[in-house]
Amino acid sequence: MTAASLSFPLENQGITTSATIFANLGTAPLVEHALQRGEGQLTKDGALLVDTGKFTGRSVKDKFIVRDAATESTVNWGKINQSMAVEHWANLKADFLEALKDQDELYVADLFGGSQPEYRLNVRVITQKAWHSLFVRTLFVRPTAEELAAFAPEYTIINLPSFKANPERHGCRSDTVIAVNFTEKMILIGNTEYSGEMKKGVFGLLNFLLPAQGVMPMHCSANIGADGTSAIFFGLSGTGKTTLSADASRTLIGDDEHGWSDTAVFNFEGGCYAKMINLSAEGEPEIYATTKMFGTILENVAMDPETRELDFTDASKTENTRGAYPIEFIPNTSEKNLGPPPSNIILLTADAFGVLPPIARLTPEQAMYHFLSGYTAKVAGTEIGVTEPEATFSTCFGAAFMPRHPSVYGNLLKERIAKGGAQCWLVNTGWSGGKATQPGIKRMPIKATRALLNAALDGSLNDVEFRKDPNFGFEVPTAVPGVDSKLLDARGSWADQEEYDRTALDLVKAFVENFAQFEEHVDAAVLESAPGVAVAA
Ligand SMILES: Nc1ncnc2c1ncn2[C@@H]1O[C@H](COP(=O)(O)OP(=O)(O)OP(=O)(O)O)[C@@H](O)[C@H]1O
Ligand SMILES: O=C([O-])CC(=O)C(=O)O
Ligand SMILES: [Mn+2]
């Protein structure tokens, strides 16, 4: 195929190149190209296995947003949203365009960011690698043939792993760069093969743009119960959004990025991106099944070169082994990629302190407090440099993807909870019985988490007895059918309960210290529901 087969030629975008253009190839040809080009191998069951090279996670410190009239006063500048000067961007773009000129082959994929026509972006992704084109086809929303024939790109991503950035000339930090320009509607990615940069790049665009359209963009998974009500699961990387939203008894809307409009919760994506480390058929049967399907991409998973058998326990390359598959590879998915506004809102946290109970019922004010706090542990791998669970606060459970001030997203949540009366829960999928770093301390069993979630979502949890947590003030069930009661008592699960009390106090202090930045942005009722305060009152 040549450039002519694009409905909107590259030249119309000011891109000239002598490369052969492979435009909007489907899954089978892209897998063939990836194999022929030596980008990956087939597993014994026909999934495509790739090695992402040096970068096996997102490179947060190398990400920049161009600071100009569109972003100057709208982006929450700081350590996460780092600025790039317009002049540096101009150099970077010129060098990317120059690098495109003499490529041998390029892949172009025209896709949607967002599943609903009124809220989606037309995104063109230009890549050096065939598997990157397959990745974005898998994760983003695939246009119909008709939509493709009329497709005009609005946003463009150029991903060149061979590009080496120059900090002085490009205003970046290293030879790796991820630069977002909202005015020019372009994302440039250089010197990293980790595909999550493209996925989370589009998420960042939607997070910036959708609040103005009255949509709350969310780093959450979503599914629908047999009773037709939706649940959403907020959580930072590794807390269980993908794992827990794939549930045979519920219809999956999506595993990572959603919008909440006046009428619906809808998926931004057309695929899922699951953590593969220690994946088992017992714990996660639906996700496990996708690893045996043609069309799935597996990143950095270990494989026996002879038998082509996978070893999900092998973390020698990275803890952040991943699988990308189209959402329809999960048996029970929403046809329209949406559900009603949620009746239950779950805040997932992987508590590395081992202090939080496995589930707690929250008031709307407590939910706001915990949403803005975004407490969790960063698990090893998804971000470069994180090698063991590390306590962190990531506002809105996704600070790295939120260009605007957290209060923008917080206020959208507040309005929605007030209007719809959703019940909020805090679920700890992290460690219990001690700190994550202590020997022998394990994560909450997935089975127990699922049982507690199911009880919360089917309403039966509301019929059990609750106690008030002395440190956090939220309500914790004392006994739930099918769940070991010892697990429900976080303090009781520690061998040394005074050490629990000291650790809990440390965690409360960390919450209070972190929340100081939000004090002027929230109502008194939210401040009154802060840990420590709720108890003293
Ligand atoms: N109690 C638990 N609940 C959920 N997941 C658990 C639990 N215990 C261990 N895990 C493991 O934690 C990981 C959760 O990863 P998952 O892919 O669901 O995270 P995520 O929130 O979707 O992250 P990301 O935003 O990076 O995609 C899985 O590897 C899962 O097996
Ligand atoms: O983007 C990634 O690398 C994986 C992911 O979903 C996250 O970090 O939340
Ligand atoms: Mn996920």
XYZ file of C-alpha atoms and ligand atoms in Angstrom:
578
model
C 0.000 0.000 0.000
C 1.127 3.540 -0.597
C 0.375 6.950 0.782
C -2.427 7.248 -1.735
C -4.507 4.817 0.264
C -4.801 7.261 3.145
C -8.017 9.259 2.908
C -6.003 12.248 4.097
C -2.437 12.125 2.711
C 0.575 12.857 4.890
C 1.598 15.708 2.562
C -1.571 17.558 3.560
C -0.198 17.553 7.086
C 3.151 18.958 5.963
C 4.862 15.567 6.232
C 7.076 14.507 3.339
C 8.868 11.198 3.215
C 10.331 8.726 0.779
C 9.184 5.860 3.003
C 6.803 3.156 1.877
C 3.638 3.874 3.808
C 1.645 1.002 5.247
C -1.704 2.598 5.878
C -4.304 1.189 8.239
C -3.199 -2.413 7.991
C -5.294 -4.954 9.885
C -4.188 -7.364 12.563
C -2.930 -10.208 10.365
C -0.732 -8.092 8.065
C 0.638 -6.141 11.019
C 1.578 -9.352 12.817
C 3.248 -10.593 9.606
C 5.171 -7.346 9.244
C 6.253 -7.442 12.879
C 7.562 -10.996 12.450
C 9.283 -10.293 9.127
C 10.956 -7.227 10.556
C 12.208 -9.167 13.572
C 10.183 -7.092 16.010
C 8.758 -10.118 17.790
C 7.947 -13.804 17.821
C 4.806 -15.895 17.903
C 4.041 -17.801 21.093
C 2.920 -21.399 20.796
C -0.704 -20.239 20.762
C -0.250 -17.425 18.242
C 0.038 -14.287 20.350
C 2.725 -11.789 19.295
C 5.531 -11.498 21.843
C 7.653 -8.349 21.738
C 10.547 -6.971 23.728
C 10.203 -3.232 24.368
C 13.934 -2.761 24.799
C 15.378 -0.499 27.451
C 12.064 1.069 28.426
C 9.609 -1.331 30.034
C 7.459 1.375 31.613
C 6.464 4.989 31.096
C 9.250 7.524 31.406
C 7.439 10.121 33.503
C 10.399 12.454 33.874
C 10.816 12.748 30.092
C 7.267 13.941 29.452
C 6.585 17.588 28.608
C 3.681 19.827 27.629
C 4.324 22.823 25.386
C 3.698 26.024 27.304
C 1.792 28.513 25.148
C -1.415 30.549 25.104
C -3.561 27.385 25.171
C -1.877 25.910 28.204
C -0.264 28.789 30.125
C -3.155 29.280 32.547
C -5.014 25.983 32.081
C -2.337 23.406 32.847
C -1.371 22.636 36.436
C 2.372 23.135 35.917
C 4.818 21.365 38.189
C 6.928 18.257 38.524
C 4.416 16.130 36.651
C 3.200 18.573 34.028
C 6.622 19.868 32.990
C 6.760 22.674 30.482
C 8.539 22.829 27.150
C 9.139 26.210 25.519
C 7.601 26.889 22.097
C 11.093 27.386 20.616
C 12.260 24.014 21.874
C 9.150 22.382 20.469
C 9.814 24.014 17.102
C 13.281 22.450 17.034
C 11.923 19.086 18.134
C 9.190 19.055 15.516
C 11.591 20.139 12.764
C 13.937 17.317 13.731
C 11.112 14.750 13.823
C 9.928 15.855 10.365
C 13.480 15.656 9.087
C 13.859 12.151 10.566
C 10.652 11.049 8.832
C 11.966 12.057 5.397
C 14.381 9.212 4.840
C 12.679 6.347 6.644
C 12.338 3.144 4.600
C 8.936 2.182 5.912
C 6.323 3.855 8.076
C 3.032 2.653 9.501
C 0.050 4.947 9.710
C -3.058 4.116 11.754
C -6.154 6.324 11.765
C -8.138 5.731 14.929
C -10.465 7.297 17.461
C -9.569 8.324 20.991
C -12.942 7.755 22.655
C -15.826 5.433 21.793
C -18.664 7.969 21.590
C -18.871 10.097 18.403
C -19.671 13.346 20.238
C -16.651 13.040 22.551
C -13.976 11.336 20.483
C -10.801 12.583 18.832
C -9.584 11.615 15.377
C -6.044 10.480 16.033
C -3.440 9.536 13.417
C -0.507 7.496 14.716
C 2.668 7.348 12.623
C 5.135 4.706 13.768
C 8.411 3.120 12.748
C 7.417 -0.218 14.180
C 4.692 -2.489 12.873
C 3.859 -3.728 16.355
C 3.301 -0.168 17.572
C 0.727 0.223 14.823
C -0.887 -3.028 15.976
C -0.797 -1.790 19.574
C -2.682 1.426 18.852
C -5.165 -0.428 16.644
C -5.737 -2.742 19.586
C -6.030 -0.129 22.321
C -7.736 2.752 20.527
C -11.161 2.666 18.878
C -11.119 1.210 15.364
C -13.123 3.149 12.731
C -15.470 1.291 10.384
C -14.482 1.136 6.701
C -16.931 3.953 6.065
C -15.496 6.111 8.832
C -11.991 5.406 7.575
C -12.848 6.524 4.036
C -13.860 9.933 5.403
C -11.220 10.146 8.113
C -9.444 13.468 8.647
C -6.810 13.393 11.379
C -7.133 16.064 14.022
C -4.422 14.910 16.422
C -1.188 13.260 15.283
C 1.237 11.095 17.210
C 4.680 10.426 15.755
C 6.560 7.642 17.499
C 10.200 7.179 16.470
C 12.150 4.886 18.806
C 15.328 5.635 16.805
C 15.042 9.386 17.505
C 17.561 10.727 20.006
C 16.538 13.961 21.662
C 19.032 16.636 22.588
C 18.260 18.339 25.930
C 19.858 21.616 24.911
C 18.172 21.881 21.531
C 14.837 20.358 22.569
C 14.443 21.560 26.145
C 14.081 18.050 27.509
C 15.940 16.013 30.119
C 17.607 13.152 28.256
C 17.672 11.548 24.828
C 14.149 10.274 25.488
C 11.245 12.642 24.948
C 7.453 12.616 25.052
C 6.186 16.059 24.078
C 2.551 17.141 23.860
C 1.449 20.248 21.961
C -2.258 21.081 22.384
C -2.136 23.994 19.941
C -0.512 22.024 17.138
C -2.462 18.938 18.208
C 0.557 16.712 18.121
C 2.474 14.294 20.353
C 6.099 13.445 19.567
C 7.638 10.351 21.150
C 11.345 9.633 20.782
C 13.773 6.996 22.032
C 11.338 4.719 23.867
C 9.528 1.648 22.600
C 7.176 1.354 25.566
C 3.740 1.470 23.979
C 1.987 2.796 27.112
C 3.303 6.266 26.134
C 0.954 6.354 23.115
C -1.998 5.047 25.107
C -1.536 7.427 27.994
C -0.695 10.240 25.554
C -4.222 10.149 24.125
C -5.637 9.837 27.643
C -3.862 13.089 28.547
C -5.470 14.823 25.542
C -8.964 13.712 26.595
C -8.292 14.642 30.220
C -7.427 18.148 29.092
C -10.276 18.574 26.612
C -13.350 16.814 28.006
C -14.043 18.827 31.184
C -15.013 21.739 28.909
C -17.653 19.473 27.335
C -19.127 18.566 30.693
C -17.525 15.135 30.800
C -15.482 13.885 33.734
C -12.481 11.959 32.384
C -11.394 9.202 34.765
C -8.510 6.774 35.271
C -10.833 3.910 36.112
C -12.279 0.648 34.892
C -16.032 0.137 34.555
C -18.513 -2.689 34.335
C -22.231 -3.428 34.558
C -23.981 -5.879 36.892
C -26.858 -8.239 36.137
C -29.215 -5.595 37.595
C -28.091 -3.124 34.910
C -26.275 -0.748 37.274
C -22.696 0.344 36.613
C -19.686 0.381 38.883
C -16.456 2.282 38.307
C -13.082 1.377 39.827
C -10.576 4.190 40.227
C -7.003 3.246 40.975
C -3.390 3.979 40.154
C -1.343 1.492 38.156
C -1.304 -2.008 39.605
C -4.178 -1.548 42.038
C -6.512 -3.919 40.166
C -8.607 -1.928 37.687
C -8.078 -4.436 34.883
C -8.037 -7.549 37.085
C -11.183 -6.752 39.046
C -13.271 -5.325 36.204
C -12.948 -8.567 34.205
C -15.554 -10.636 36.035
C -17.642 -13.392 34.452
C -20.791 -12.180 36.222
C -20.514 -8.602 34.972
C -20.407 -6.878 31.569
C -17.111 -5.085 30.931
C -17.229 -1.490 29.678
C -13.470 -0.967 29.844
C -10.362 -1.473 31.976
C -8.570 1.869 32.248
C -9.945 5.141 30.827
C -13.543 6.378 30.881
C -15.693 9.463 30.655
C -18.740 10.255 32.800
C -21.226 12.414 30.887
C -24.686 13.500 32.044
C -26.153 10.280 30.730
C -23.472 7.584 30.704
C -20.124 6.142 31.630
C -18.287 5.365 28.393
C -14.978 3.843 27.395
C -12.242 5.904 25.744
C -10.599 2.782 24.358
C -11.176 -0.270 22.199
C -8.851 -2.613 24.048
C -7.280 -3.524 27.367
C -3.718 -3.422 28.683
C -3.308 -5.944 31.474
C -0.444 -6.668 33.812
C 0.812 -10.177 33.133
C 3.100 -10.785 36.087
C 2.082 -13.960 37.968
C -1.046 -14.195 35.839
C -2.930 -17.418 36.522
C -5.940 -19.145 34.985
C -7.458 -19.486 38.470
C -7.091 -15.872 39.616
C -7.851 -14.150 36.301
C -9.417 -16.631 33.871
C -10.747 -14.139 31.308
C -7.424 -12.295 31.032
C -5.446 -15.526 30.988
C -7.502 -16.763 28.025
C -6.487 -13.711 25.951
C -2.825 -14.742 26.157
C -3.644 -17.691 23.911
C -5.353 -15.669 21.194
C -4.041 -14.482 17.842
C -4.143 -10.680 17.938
C -2.936 -10.321 21.513
C 0.391 -8.538 21.997
C 2.520 -9.608 24.943
C 5.266 -7.270 26.105
C 8.393 -8.489 27.887
C 6.897 -11.791 29.039
C 9.473 -14.620 29.291
C 9.161 -17.441 26.743
C 10.946 -20.745 26.257
C 12.663 -20.385 22.850
C 12.029 -24.038 21.945
C 8.510 -24.797 23.154
C 7.331 -21.165 22.873
C 5.662 -21.687 26.239
C 5.198 -18.526 28.357
C 6.373 -18.089 31.932
C 4.300 -15.439 33.666
C 6.263 -15.755 36.915
C 9.504 -14.553 35.331
C 10.165 -10.928 36.245
C 13.778 -10.915 35.075
C 13.066 -8.410 32.283
C 10.562 -6.345 34.279
C 7.740 -6.621 36.813
C 5.653 -4.665 34.317
C 5.025 -7.432 31.798
C 1.912 -6.539 29.782
C -0.709 -7.927 27.473
C -2.699 -5.817 25.005
C -5.856 -7.256 23.458
C -9.007 -5.922 21.789
C -11.799 -5.588 24.331
C -13.927 -8.181 22.549
C -11.407 -10.845 23.619
C -13.128 -10.652 27.037
C -16.315 -12.762 26.810
C -18.907 -10.349 28.159
C -18.414 -6.753 26.977
C -20.732 -3.809 26.450
C -21.742 -3.515 22.801
C -22.040 0.261 22.870
C -18.989 0.684 25.120
C -21.050 2.382 27.774
C -23.313 1.953 30.774
C -25.519 4.163 32.940
C -23.903 6.607 35.386
C -22.422 4.511 38.199
C -24.379 3.402 41.250
C -21.164 2.342 42.957
C -17.802 4.093 42.952
C -14.852 2.029 44.111
C -11.575 3.685 45.039
C -8.866 1.040 44.730
C -5.699 1.445 46.722
C -2.782 -0.930 47.156
C -1.761 0.056 50.671
C 1.928 -0.727 51.177
C 1.641 0.191 54.886
C -0.813 -2.659 55.526
C -3.016 -0.289 57.509
C -6.213 0.081 55.489
C -9.008 -2.514 55.760
C -9.878 -4.566 52.666
C -13.088 -2.575 52.214
C -14.643 0.521 53.776
C -17.887 2.395 53.137
C -17.362 6.102 52.477
C -19.535 9.173 52.848
C -19.505 11.475 49.780
C -17.121 13.789 51.664
C -14.768 10.956 52.530
C -14.881 9.885 48.884
C -13.844 13.402 47.805
C -11.054 13.354 50.377
C -9.708 10.044 49.152
C -10.174 10.899 45.467
C -8.112 14.065 45.822
C -5.557 12.279 48.012
C -5.139 9.360 45.616
C -3.228 7.314 48.161
C -1.673 4.074 46.978
C 1.602 2.304 46.529
C 3.395 2.580 43.239
C 4.074 -1.030 42.401
C 7.340 -1.927 40.768
C 7.719 -1.475 37.051
C 5.029 0.664 35.444
C 7.145 3.754 35.974
C 10.877 3.675 35.448
C 12.820 3.718 38.704
C 10.193 2.107 40.942
C 11.569 -1.267 42.086
C 9.584 -2.024 45.241
C 6.162 -0.928 46.498
C 6.412 2.700 47.477
C 3.718 4.720 49.295
C 2.572 7.620 47.192
C -0.240 10.090 46.700
C -1.342 10.527 43.101
C -4.281 12.877 42.966
C -7.416 11.662 41.154
C -5.659 8.254 41.100
C -3.852 9.390 37.975
C -1.882 12.623 38.511
C 0.529 11.712 35.720
C -2.273 11.928 33.142
C -4.172 14.980 34.410
C -3.017 18.240 32.804
C -5.517 20.410 34.705
C -5.682 21.253 38.383
C -7.024 18.350 40.475
C -9.911 20.513 41.676
C -11.293 20.536 38.103
C -11.706 16.756 38.232
C -12.624 16.789 41.932
C -15.471 19.237 41.358
C -16.822 17.146 38.487
C -16.895 14.153 40.829
C -18.529 16.133 43.614
C -21.333 17.352 41.319
C -21.912 13.861 39.991
C -22.043 12.175 43.382
C -24.417 14.870 44.632
C -26.705 14.404 41.642
C -26.741 10.648 41.286
C -26.301 9.468 44.865
C -23.700 6.814 44.058
C -22.399 4.758 46.977
C -18.619 5.060 47.432
C -16.217 2.422 48.747
C -12.493 2.276 49.471
C -10.969 -1.096 48.629
C -7.441 -2.060 49.675
C -5.972 -4.577 47.221
C -2.561 -4.114 48.832
C -0.815 -5.683 51.757
C -2.216 -6.778 55.112
C -0.714 -8.056 58.357
C 2.341 -5.806 58.061
C 4.186 -3.473 55.700
C 4.781 -4.549 52.100
C 8.527 -4.427 52.667
C 8.434 -6.849 55.636
C 9.264 -10.470 54.836
C 6.300 -12.805 54.413
C 3.715 -10.036 54.079
C 1.392 -10.714 51.166
C -1.163 -8.882 49.091
C -4.845 -9.373 49.745
C -6.038 -12.583 48.070
C -7.818 -11.704 44.804
C -10.633 -14.058 45.794
C -11.333 -12.150 49.007
C -11.267 -8.817 47.182
C -13.725 -10.138 44.603
C -16.047 -11.527 47.295
C -16.094 -8.186 49.132
C -16.649 -6.271 45.920
C -19.493 -8.528 44.872
C -21.142 -8.066 48.260
C -20.786 -4.285 47.919
C -22.084 -4.234 44.346
C -25.085 -6.530 44.866
C -26.144 -4.530 47.909
C -25.795 -7.367 50.417
C -22.912 -5.622 52.172
C -25.279 -2.908 53.318
C -27.058 -5.472 55.518
C -24.038 -6.408 57.643
C -22.713 -4.768 60.785
C -20.140 -1.980 60.456
C -17.682 -0.428 62.871
C -16.093 3.000 62.581
C -12.362 2.944 61.879
C -10.660 4.815 64.739
C -8.031 6.402 62.486
C -9.901 7.100 59.274
C -13.483 7.510 60.421
C -14.955 5.403 57.611
C -17.140 2.348 58.190
C -15.713 -1.156 58.005
C -17.836 -4.323 57.896
C -17.162 -6.692 60.792
C -18.281 -9.923 59.115
C -19.071 -10.777 55.500
C -20.302 -14.203 54.339
C -17.552 -16.046 52.472
C -14.712 -13.839 53.754
C -12.329 -14.640 56.608
C -13.259 -12.126 59.326
C -9.625 -11.853 60.395
C -8.949 -10.159 57.073
C -11.574 -7.496 57.811
C -9.733 -6.422 60.948
C -6.606 -4.720 59.626
C -5.200 -4.127 63.131
C -5.942 -7.654 64.259
C -4.095 -9.059 61.251
C -0.786 -7.651 62.544
C 1.292 -9.778 64.927
C 2.273 -6.651 66.876
C -0.757 -4.392 67.237
C 1.103 -1.510 68.775
C 3.277 -1.458 65.718
C 0.085 -1.313 63.682
C -1.013 1.730 65.702
C 2.309 3.476 65.122
C 2.222 2.679 61.412
C -1.392 3.860 61.157
C -0.403 7.122 62.802
C 2.404 7.566 60.277
C -0.053 6.993 57.451
C -2.584 9.430 58.911
C 0.165 12.038 59.166
C 1.163 11.423 55.559
C -2.467 11.918 54.470
C -2.812 15.166 56.428
C 0.469 16.537 55.146
C -0.378 15.671 51.564
C -3.870 17.153 51.765
C -2.666 20.621 52.799
C -2.401 21.508 49.084
C -6.157 20.902 48.608
C -7.455 22.707 51.710
C -8.456 25.890 49.921
C -10.179 23.909 47.162
C -12.682 21.874 49.195
C -15.691 22.406 51.477
C -15.387 22.317 55.248
C -17.265 18.996 55.275
C -14.468 17.374 53.288
C -11.810 18.709 55.674
C -13.855 17.431 58.588
C -13.788 13.944 57.132
C -9.980 13.840 57.042
C -8.317 10.977 58.927
C -7.599 11.860 62.542
C -10.132 14.714 62.460
C -13.119 12.421 62.022
C -11.994 10.472 65.030
C -11.245 13.365 67.363
C -14.615 14.968 66.573
N -6.388 -8.427 45.837
C -6.031 -8.113 44.595
N -6.894 -7.459 43.778
C -6.522 -7.132 42.527
N -5.328 -7.423 41.985
C -4.431 -8.076 42.731
C -4.735 -8.441 44.074
N -3.656 -9.087 44.578
C -2.735 -9.112 43.621
N -3.175 -8.525 42.501
C -2.380 -8.362 41.248
O -2.203 -6.986 41.074
C -2.174 -6.664 39.701
C -3.276 -5.679 39.359
O -3.019 -5.215 38.065
P -4.051 -4.518 37.106
O -3.559 -4.735 35.722
O -5.434 -4.928 37.417
O -3.802 -3.024 37.552
P -4.428 -1.727 36.926
O -5.050 -0.958 38.031
O -5.283 -2.084 35.796
O -3.075 -0.989 36.477
P -2.726 -0.113 35.144
O -3.341 1.222 35.337
O -1.252 -0.050 35.145
O -3.272 -0.824 33.984
C -2.364 -7.956 38.929
O -1.100 -8.433 38.587
C -3.037 -8.852 39.971
O -2.769 -10.209 39.748
O 0.226 3.476 30.972
C 0.787 2.482 31.402
O 1.996 2.264 31.289
C 0.008 1.467 32.102
C -1.153 2.023 32.761
O -2.263 1.734 32.380
C -0.937 2.950 33.898
O 0.187 3.255 34.233
O -1.933 3.372 34.491
Mn -5.006 -1.751 33.789
